């Protein structure tokens, strides 16, 4: 399926596929078992131009757009879902600064983030519940020189390795969005969550204790932080989750298909057994449907539709692709018998990773809440 990809997008897809297969593929087991963040691969992805696809040229991006970004995420996740997930969170602050930051902030932060020489994270969730960000307790109080921030955030992707952390806090007039640099006194990453899914991408708890944030690090207007954070989570976090789910399902399907063609039982490849053929057919068909629904909001964003207009399309894309991924990554394992459990065949990795997408970027139930509100009026 080409979805009418332009020549430039087609070339990007080929470059991403080649990078994923030749540079990422040989590293998957080591990265997944070791759990270390692959700084060198991120830098190489930056050099290849894969990270700043939705950022403007003026600030180090390529402005190739949202569909280009989804294509790259899909290709990375097909080989190694964790590397696709890097983009899901790693592009959040980049988008928030590009769309809501001022020129000074963009010039200061974006070129290194696009190049992959710096990494960012974006923190909204607190223990009070990610689905209800209005319950957050982190507080930014104004003083003569800026803001004093106190509070904690939890389940924040990349925080441990980030040079820049965007976050939302309560403030005068509502909520405000800010960013801090690594090493700012009073800002500390306090815990790495133990997880089985995207193992080489850290997810952390962090705290602010009388942390001084200068006014120059306020993103957008004071009191309008949610107006920056919510579209960012939708346009980048949810679309990114859909891209990761799509690529991972494709990877699991290809692994199962290869295995079924090679595995011989009763004197024939098991791909000749109709029960297994039907499994493969269902995967193949649902992946195609998932690809259309994942690409659609990206295409519409590239055509100039606003994130607000596309909330339902984006929620549908996340809901359906993650649902397809969970069903079919499990089926791929099932089709391989005992070998489906073996890390040597890699297929088990896809299902482990997909479990995290039930929640990351907003839960499946929250996607249904968004769609439900729209269809019931
Ligand atoms: C791998 C991973 C990475 C993450 N990275 C980030 C990050 O980088 N930055 C960040 O800010 N956050 C991040 N998160 C947090 C994520 O956004 C939250 O986990 C998510 O929003 C859900 O919040 P919660 O876990 O507190 O669950 P809760 O909000 O407590 O929800 C608990 C249950 O209640 C259900 N529920 C809640 N409200 C409703 C409703 N109205 N109707 C029906 N059911 C409902 C939920 O679906 C869920 O099943 C990450 C999470 C994971 C797992």
XYZ file of C-alpha atoms and ligand atoms in Angstrom:
430
model
C 0.000 0.000 0.000
C 1.432 3.378 -0.861
C -1.341 5.688 0.456
C -0.246 8.030 -2.312
C 3.168 8.608 -0.751
C 5.125 11.347 -2.486
C 8.497 10.490 -3.981
C 10.163 12.216 -1.034
C 8.099 10.214 1.484
C 8.807 6.993 -0.415
C 12.551 7.715 -0.267
C 12.292 8.492 3.448
C 10.491 5.189 4.025
C 13.226 3.280 2.180
C 15.947 5.095 4.150
C 14.175 4.385 7.462
C 13.681 0.724 6.560
C 17.325 0.318 5.610
C 18.480 2.062 8.792
C 16.180 -0.071 10.956
C 17.218 -3.336 9.326
C 20.953 -2.739 9.107
C 21.783 -0.557 12.125
C 18.988 -1.320 14.596
C 18.256 -4.968 13.791
C 21.627 -6.365 14.905
C 21.339 -4.448 18.214
C 17.815 -5.451 19.251
C 18.589 -8.321 21.622
C 21.450 -6.535 23.349
C 19.413 -3.318 23.749
C 16.329 -5.129 24.963
C 18.140 -7.370 27.424
C 20.554 -4.676 28.669
C 17.894 -1.981 28.937
C 20.360 0.861 28.276
C 19.139 3.879 26.337
C 20.698 3.700 22.829
C 22.192 7.224 22.666
C 24.277 6.388 19.600
C 21.274 5.158 17.589
C 19.313 8.281 18.552
C 22.200 10.452 17.350
C 22.384 8.513 14.103
C 18.630 8.933 13.633
C 19.132 12.665 14.155
C 21.877 12.734 11.520
C 19.580 10.891 9.119
C 16.948 13.621 9.638
C 14.411 11.256 11.246
C 13.797 13.195 14.472
C 12.868 16.731 13.377
C 10.344 15.818 10.692
C 7.550 18.037 12.055
C 9.874 20.892 13.020
C 10.613 23.832 10.765
C 13.818 24.110 8.722
C 14.667 27.372 10.444
C 15.210 25.476 13.701
C 16.944 22.356 12.396
C 13.948 20.294 11.316
C 12.927 19.276 7.801
C 9.201 20.200 7.881
C 8.436 16.993 5.991
C 5.331 16.606 8.111
C 3.230 14.258 10.201
C 2.844 11.454 7.662
C 6.622 11.388 7.210
C 6.977 11.081 10.999
C 4.489 8.190 11.207
C 6.265 6.371 8.372
C 9.602 6.600 10.221
C 8.039 5.486 13.523
C 6.371 2.551 11.751
C 9.647 1.445 10.172
C 11.559 1.656 13.469
C 8.832 -0.178 15.426
C 8.657 -2.910 12.788
C 12.200 -3.877 13.743
C 12.320 -2.672 17.353
C 9.177 -1.204 18.986
C 11.198 0.575 21.710
C 12.947 2.710 19.126
C 9.602 3.682 17.622
C 8.420 4.570 21.117
C 11.379 6.937 21.505
C 9.603 9.259 19.017
C 6.227 8.958 20.728
C 7.569 10.835 23.759
C 10.764 12.376 22.360
C 8.890 14.618 19.911
C 6.430 16.061 22.488
C 8.470 18.997 23.778
C 9.764 19.628 20.233
C 6.187 20.061 19.026
C 5.154 22.184 22.039
C 8.083 24.564 21.522
C 7.589 24.744 17.760
C 3.880 25.584 18.090
C 3.619 27.452 21.393
C 7.170 28.604 22.240
C 8.800 31.909 21.299
C 11.624 32.477 18.801
C 14.318 32.600 21.486
C 13.206 29.261 22.966
C 13.033 27.622 19.553
C 16.526 28.847 18.635
C 17.906 27.765 22.001
C 16.398 24.258 22.125
C 15.236 22.866 18.807
C 18.387 22.475 16.656
C 20.086 20.067 19.094
C 16.845 18.119 19.662
C 16.337 17.743 15.890
C 19.945 16.604 15.496
C 19.573 14.005 18.265
C 22.503 15.415 20.201
C 19.995 16.311 22.926
C 16.953 14.386 24.114
C 13.726 15.715 25.665
C 10.827 14.502 27.780
C 7.396 15.923 28.554
C 5.721 15.509 31.937
C 2.031 15.857 32.662
C 1.054 12.693 34.586
C 1.037 12.625 38.385
C -0.019 10.066 40.945
C -3.406 11.798 41.140
C -4.244 10.130 37.776
C -3.085 10.610 34.205
C -6.625 10.510 32.815
C -7.570 13.570 34.872
C -4.690 16.038 34.469
C -6.742 18.765 36.150
C -6.125 16.946 39.461
C -2.376 17.573 39.244
C -0.727 19.031 42.362
C 2.606 20.325 41.023
C 2.638 24.057 41.705
C 4.576 26.888 40.063
C 4.439 29.960 42.321
C 5.578 33.294 40.977
C 8.316 35.274 42.783
C 10.414 38.300 41.742
C 12.797 36.313 39.542
C 10.497 33.730 37.995
C 8.723 30.639 39.319
C 9.338 28.279 42.222
C 8.143 24.769 41.372
C 7.244 22.015 43.845
C 5.680 18.638 43.119
C 6.173 15.199 41.562
C 5.500 13.612 38.196
C 5.227 9.921 37.456
C 5.557 7.611 34.418
C 7.554 10.109 32.388
C 9.244 8.630 29.312
C 12.897 9.556 28.690
C 13.152 11.702 31.866
C 16.281 9.875 32.992
C 18.132 10.627 29.756
C 16.582 13.982 28.866
C 18.607 17.178 28.563
C 15.352 19.156 28.536
C 12.121 18.375 30.349
C 8.842 20.080 29.452
C 6.149 19.987 32.133
C 2.799 21.407 33.174
C 2.101 22.816 36.648
C -0.646 24.666 38.466
C -0.032 28.408 38.391
C -1.776 31.715 38.588
C -4.738 31.657 36.219
C -4.858 27.862 35.798
C -2.039 25.665 34.463
C 1.179 26.712 32.757
C 3.728 24.853 30.623
C 7.478 25.224 31.233
C 10.744 23.490 30.534
C 13.839 22.916 32.656
C 17.356 21.877 31.765
C 18.937 18.738 33.192
C 20.884 19.591 36.343
C 18.670 22.526 37.371
C 18.868 22.651 41.197
C 15.726 21.235 42.801
C 14.826 19.058 39.791
C 15.608 15.384 40.301
C 14.765 12.087 38.589
C 13.926 9.878 41.557
C 13.053 6.447 40.175
C 13.099 4.291 37.054
C 9.936 2.241 36.685
C 10.618 -1.480 36.203
C 8.858 -2.542 32.990
C 8.734 -5.453 30.579
C 7.797 -3.576 27.394
C 9.868 -0.784 25.843
C 12.835 -1.882 27.905
C 15.588 0.422 26.648
C 13.442 3.552 26.945
C 13.350 4.742 30.571
C 10.082 5.746 32.219
C 10.638 7.687 35.428
C 9.293 9.376 38.469
C 10.678 12.869 39.116
C 10.401 15.625 41.672
C 10.672 19.419 41.937
C 11.747 20.850 45.290
C 11.858 24.662 45.358
C 13.076 24.447 41.775
C 13.650 27.887 40.250
C 12.404 28.221 36.671
C 13.138 31.515 34.870
C 10.300 33.313 33.030
C 12.258 32.659 29.809
C 11.304 28.962 30.204
C 7.537 29.540 30.263
C 6.017 28.003 27.101
C 3.222 30.192 25.748
C 1.093 32.267 28.073
C 0.834 31.862 31.815
C -2.400 30.040 32.643
C -2.655 28.517 29.114
C -0.512 25.445 29.705
C -3.222 22.902 28.946
C -3.933 24.671 25.654
C -0.354 23.772 24.702
C -0.088 20.342 26.370
C -3.342 18.712 25.236
C -2.909 19.306 21.465
C 0.712 18.213 21.840
C -0.304 14.911 23.452
C -2.906 14.361 20.727
C -0.841 15.374 17.656
C 2.365 13.687 18.801
C 1.702 11.218 21.647
C -1.420 9.531 20.308
C -0.454 9.545 16.624
C 2.973 8.249 17.680
C 1.409 5.409 19.677
C -0.611 4.476 16.572
C 2.579 4.423 14.467
C 4.381 2.221 17.006
C 1.416 -0.185 17.187
C 1.222 -0.393 13.393
C 4.937 -1.039 12.915
C 5.074 -3.606 15.717
C 2.094 -5.548 14.307
C 3.769 -5.570 10.890
C 6.986 -6.878 12.465
C 5.179 -9.615 14.406
C 3.206 -10.621 11.309
C 6.319 -10.854 9.133
C 8.062 -12.932 11.822
C 5.109 -15.337 12.065
C 4.718 -15.570 8.267
C 8.389 -16.464 7.787
C 8.200 -19.053 10.545
C 5.014 -20.655 9.174
C 6.564 -20.945 5.702
C 9.666 -22.630 7.100
C 8.206 -24.855 9.828
C 7.358 -28.286 8.436
C 4.749 -30.571 10.039
C 3.126 -33.631 8.436
C 5.605 -33.212 5.565
C 4.427 -29.699 4.605
C 4.992 -26.081 5.731
C 2.451 -25.165 8.404
C 1.460 -22.157 6.258
C -0.483 -24.783 4.241
C -2.708 -25.491 7.273
C -5.847 -23.497 6.686
C -6.238 -22.583 10.374
C -2.846 -20.868 10.315
C -3.434 -19.357 6.896
C -6.623 -17.768 8.266
C -4.655 -16.307 11.195
C -2.160 -14.812 8.758
C -4.939 -13.502 6.529
C -6.636 -11.782 9.476
C -3.329 -10.177 10.469
C -2.603 -9.075 6.928
C -6.080 -7.565 6.471
C -6.260 -5.827 9.851
C -2.774 -4.337 9.412
C -3.891 -2.806 6.134
C -6.975 -1.301 7.828
C -4.837 -0.096 10.753
C -2.411 1.574 8.351
C -5.176 3.626 6.739
C -6.592 4.742 10.069
C -3.113 5.588 11.437
C -2.086 7.560 8.353
C -5.360 9.469 7.963
C -4.985 12.017 10.799
C -1.344 12.555 9.807
C -2.370 13.310 6.216
C -5.091 15.682 7.443
C -2.654 17.479 9.770
C -0.292 17.894 6.814
C -3.190 19.330 4.806
C -3.639 22.023 7.446
C -6.493 20.686 9.619
C -6.114 21.643 13.263
C -5.418 19.156 16.056
C -8.694 20.242 17.655
C -10.598 19.279 14.491
C -8.907 15.887 14.464
C -9.316 14.802 18.099
C -11.739 12.024 17.148
C -9.700 10.784 14.154
C -6.582 10.667 16.302
C -8.368 8.853 19.162
C -9.773 6.305 16.680
C -6.302 5.742 15.242
C -4.790 5.065 18.673
C -7.721 2.888 19.795
C -7.849 0.691 16.717
C -4.132 0.276 16.023
C -3.389 -0.702 19.630
C -6.317 -3.109 19.662
C -5.130 -4.693 16.394
C -1.569 -4.853 17.739
C -2.554 -6.656 20.927
C -4.719 -9.218 19.131
C -2.273 -9.942 16.370
C 1.007 -9.850 18.275
C -0.583 -12.550 20.458
C -1.726 -14.503 17.382
C 1.744 -14.272 15.872
C 3.147 -15.925 18.999
C 0.393 -18.547 18.964
C 1.108 -19.458 15.335
C 4.725 -20.236 16.254
C 4.004 -22.716 19.036
C 6.761 -22.830 21.636
C 9.105 -20.834 19.386
C 6.784 -17.854 19.779
C 8.041 -17.521 23.354
C 11.721 -17.513 22.410
C 13.654 -14.201 22.397
C 15.676 -15.651 19.495
C 12.654 -15.294 17.221
C 11.878 -11.802 18.598
C 8.113 -12.151 18.126
C 7.520 -12.297 21.905
C 9.041 -8.791 22.190
C 6.208 -7.210 20.195
C 3.412 -8.317 22.509
C 5.343 -7.265 25.635
C 5.815 -3.809 24.155
C 2.207 -3.426 23.019
C 0.898 -3.880 26.577
C 2.443 -0.497 27.432
C 0.461 1.171 24.652
C -2.781 0.318 26.448
C -1.893 3.280 28.682
C 0.843 5.457 27.164
C -0.536 8.483 25.313
C -3.905 8.069 27.075
C -5.737 4.844 27.864
C -7.980 2.985 25.450
C -10.968 3.975 27.619
C -10.041 7.655 27.319
C -9.927 7.240 23.507
C -13.484 5.855 23.756
C -14.522 8.799 25.953
C -13.254 11.230 23.265
C -15.054 9.386 20.456
C -18.150 8.746 22.590
C -18.592 12.437 23.386
C -18.416 13.304 19.694
C -20.852 10.662 18.452
C -23.470 11.081 21.176
C -23.258 14.872 21.035
C 5.041 3.405 29.031
C 4.382 4.665 29.493
C 4.932 5.885 29.157
C 4.349 7.076 29.602
N 4.952 8.275 29.291
C 4.412 9.440 29.753
C 5.062 10.694 29.486
O 6.092 10.751 28.803
N 4.504 11.825 29.996
C 3.370 11.801 30.744
O 2.925 12.861 31.182
N 2.745 10.619 31.026
C 3.237 9.450 30.555
N 2.630 8.239 30.830
C 1.472 8.232 31.689
C 0.167 7.988 30.926
O -0.183 9.138 30.194
C -0.881 7.649 31.997
O -0.499 6.395 32.563
C -2.281 7.563 31.423
O -2.759 8.851 31.068
C -3.262 6.942 32.434
O -3.116 7.488 33.693
P -2.969 6.537 34.976
O -1.958 5.502 34.703
O -2.802 7.424 36.138
O -4.394 5.771 35.058
P -5.733 6.398 35.619
O -5.980 7.712 34.997
O -5.713 6.294 37.094
O -6.806 5.345 35.058
C -7.063 4.078 35.699
C -8.133 3.335 34.910
O -9.350 4.100 34.872
C -9.784 4.251 33.522
N -10.457 5.547 33.364
C -9.998 6.764 33.770
N -10.893 7.725 33.431
C -11.915 7.095 32.782
C -13.138 7.546 32.197
N -13.475 8.838 32.181
N -13.951 6.612 31.656
C -13.616 5.298 31.642
N -12.472 4.813 32.189
C -11.632 5.695 32.733
C -8.481 4.191 32.707
O -8.748 3.867 31.368
C -7.723 3.101 33.462
O -8.189 1.856 33.032
C 3.180 7.046 30.389
C 2.614 5.798 30.726
C 3.196 4.618 30.284
C 2.593 3.299 30.646
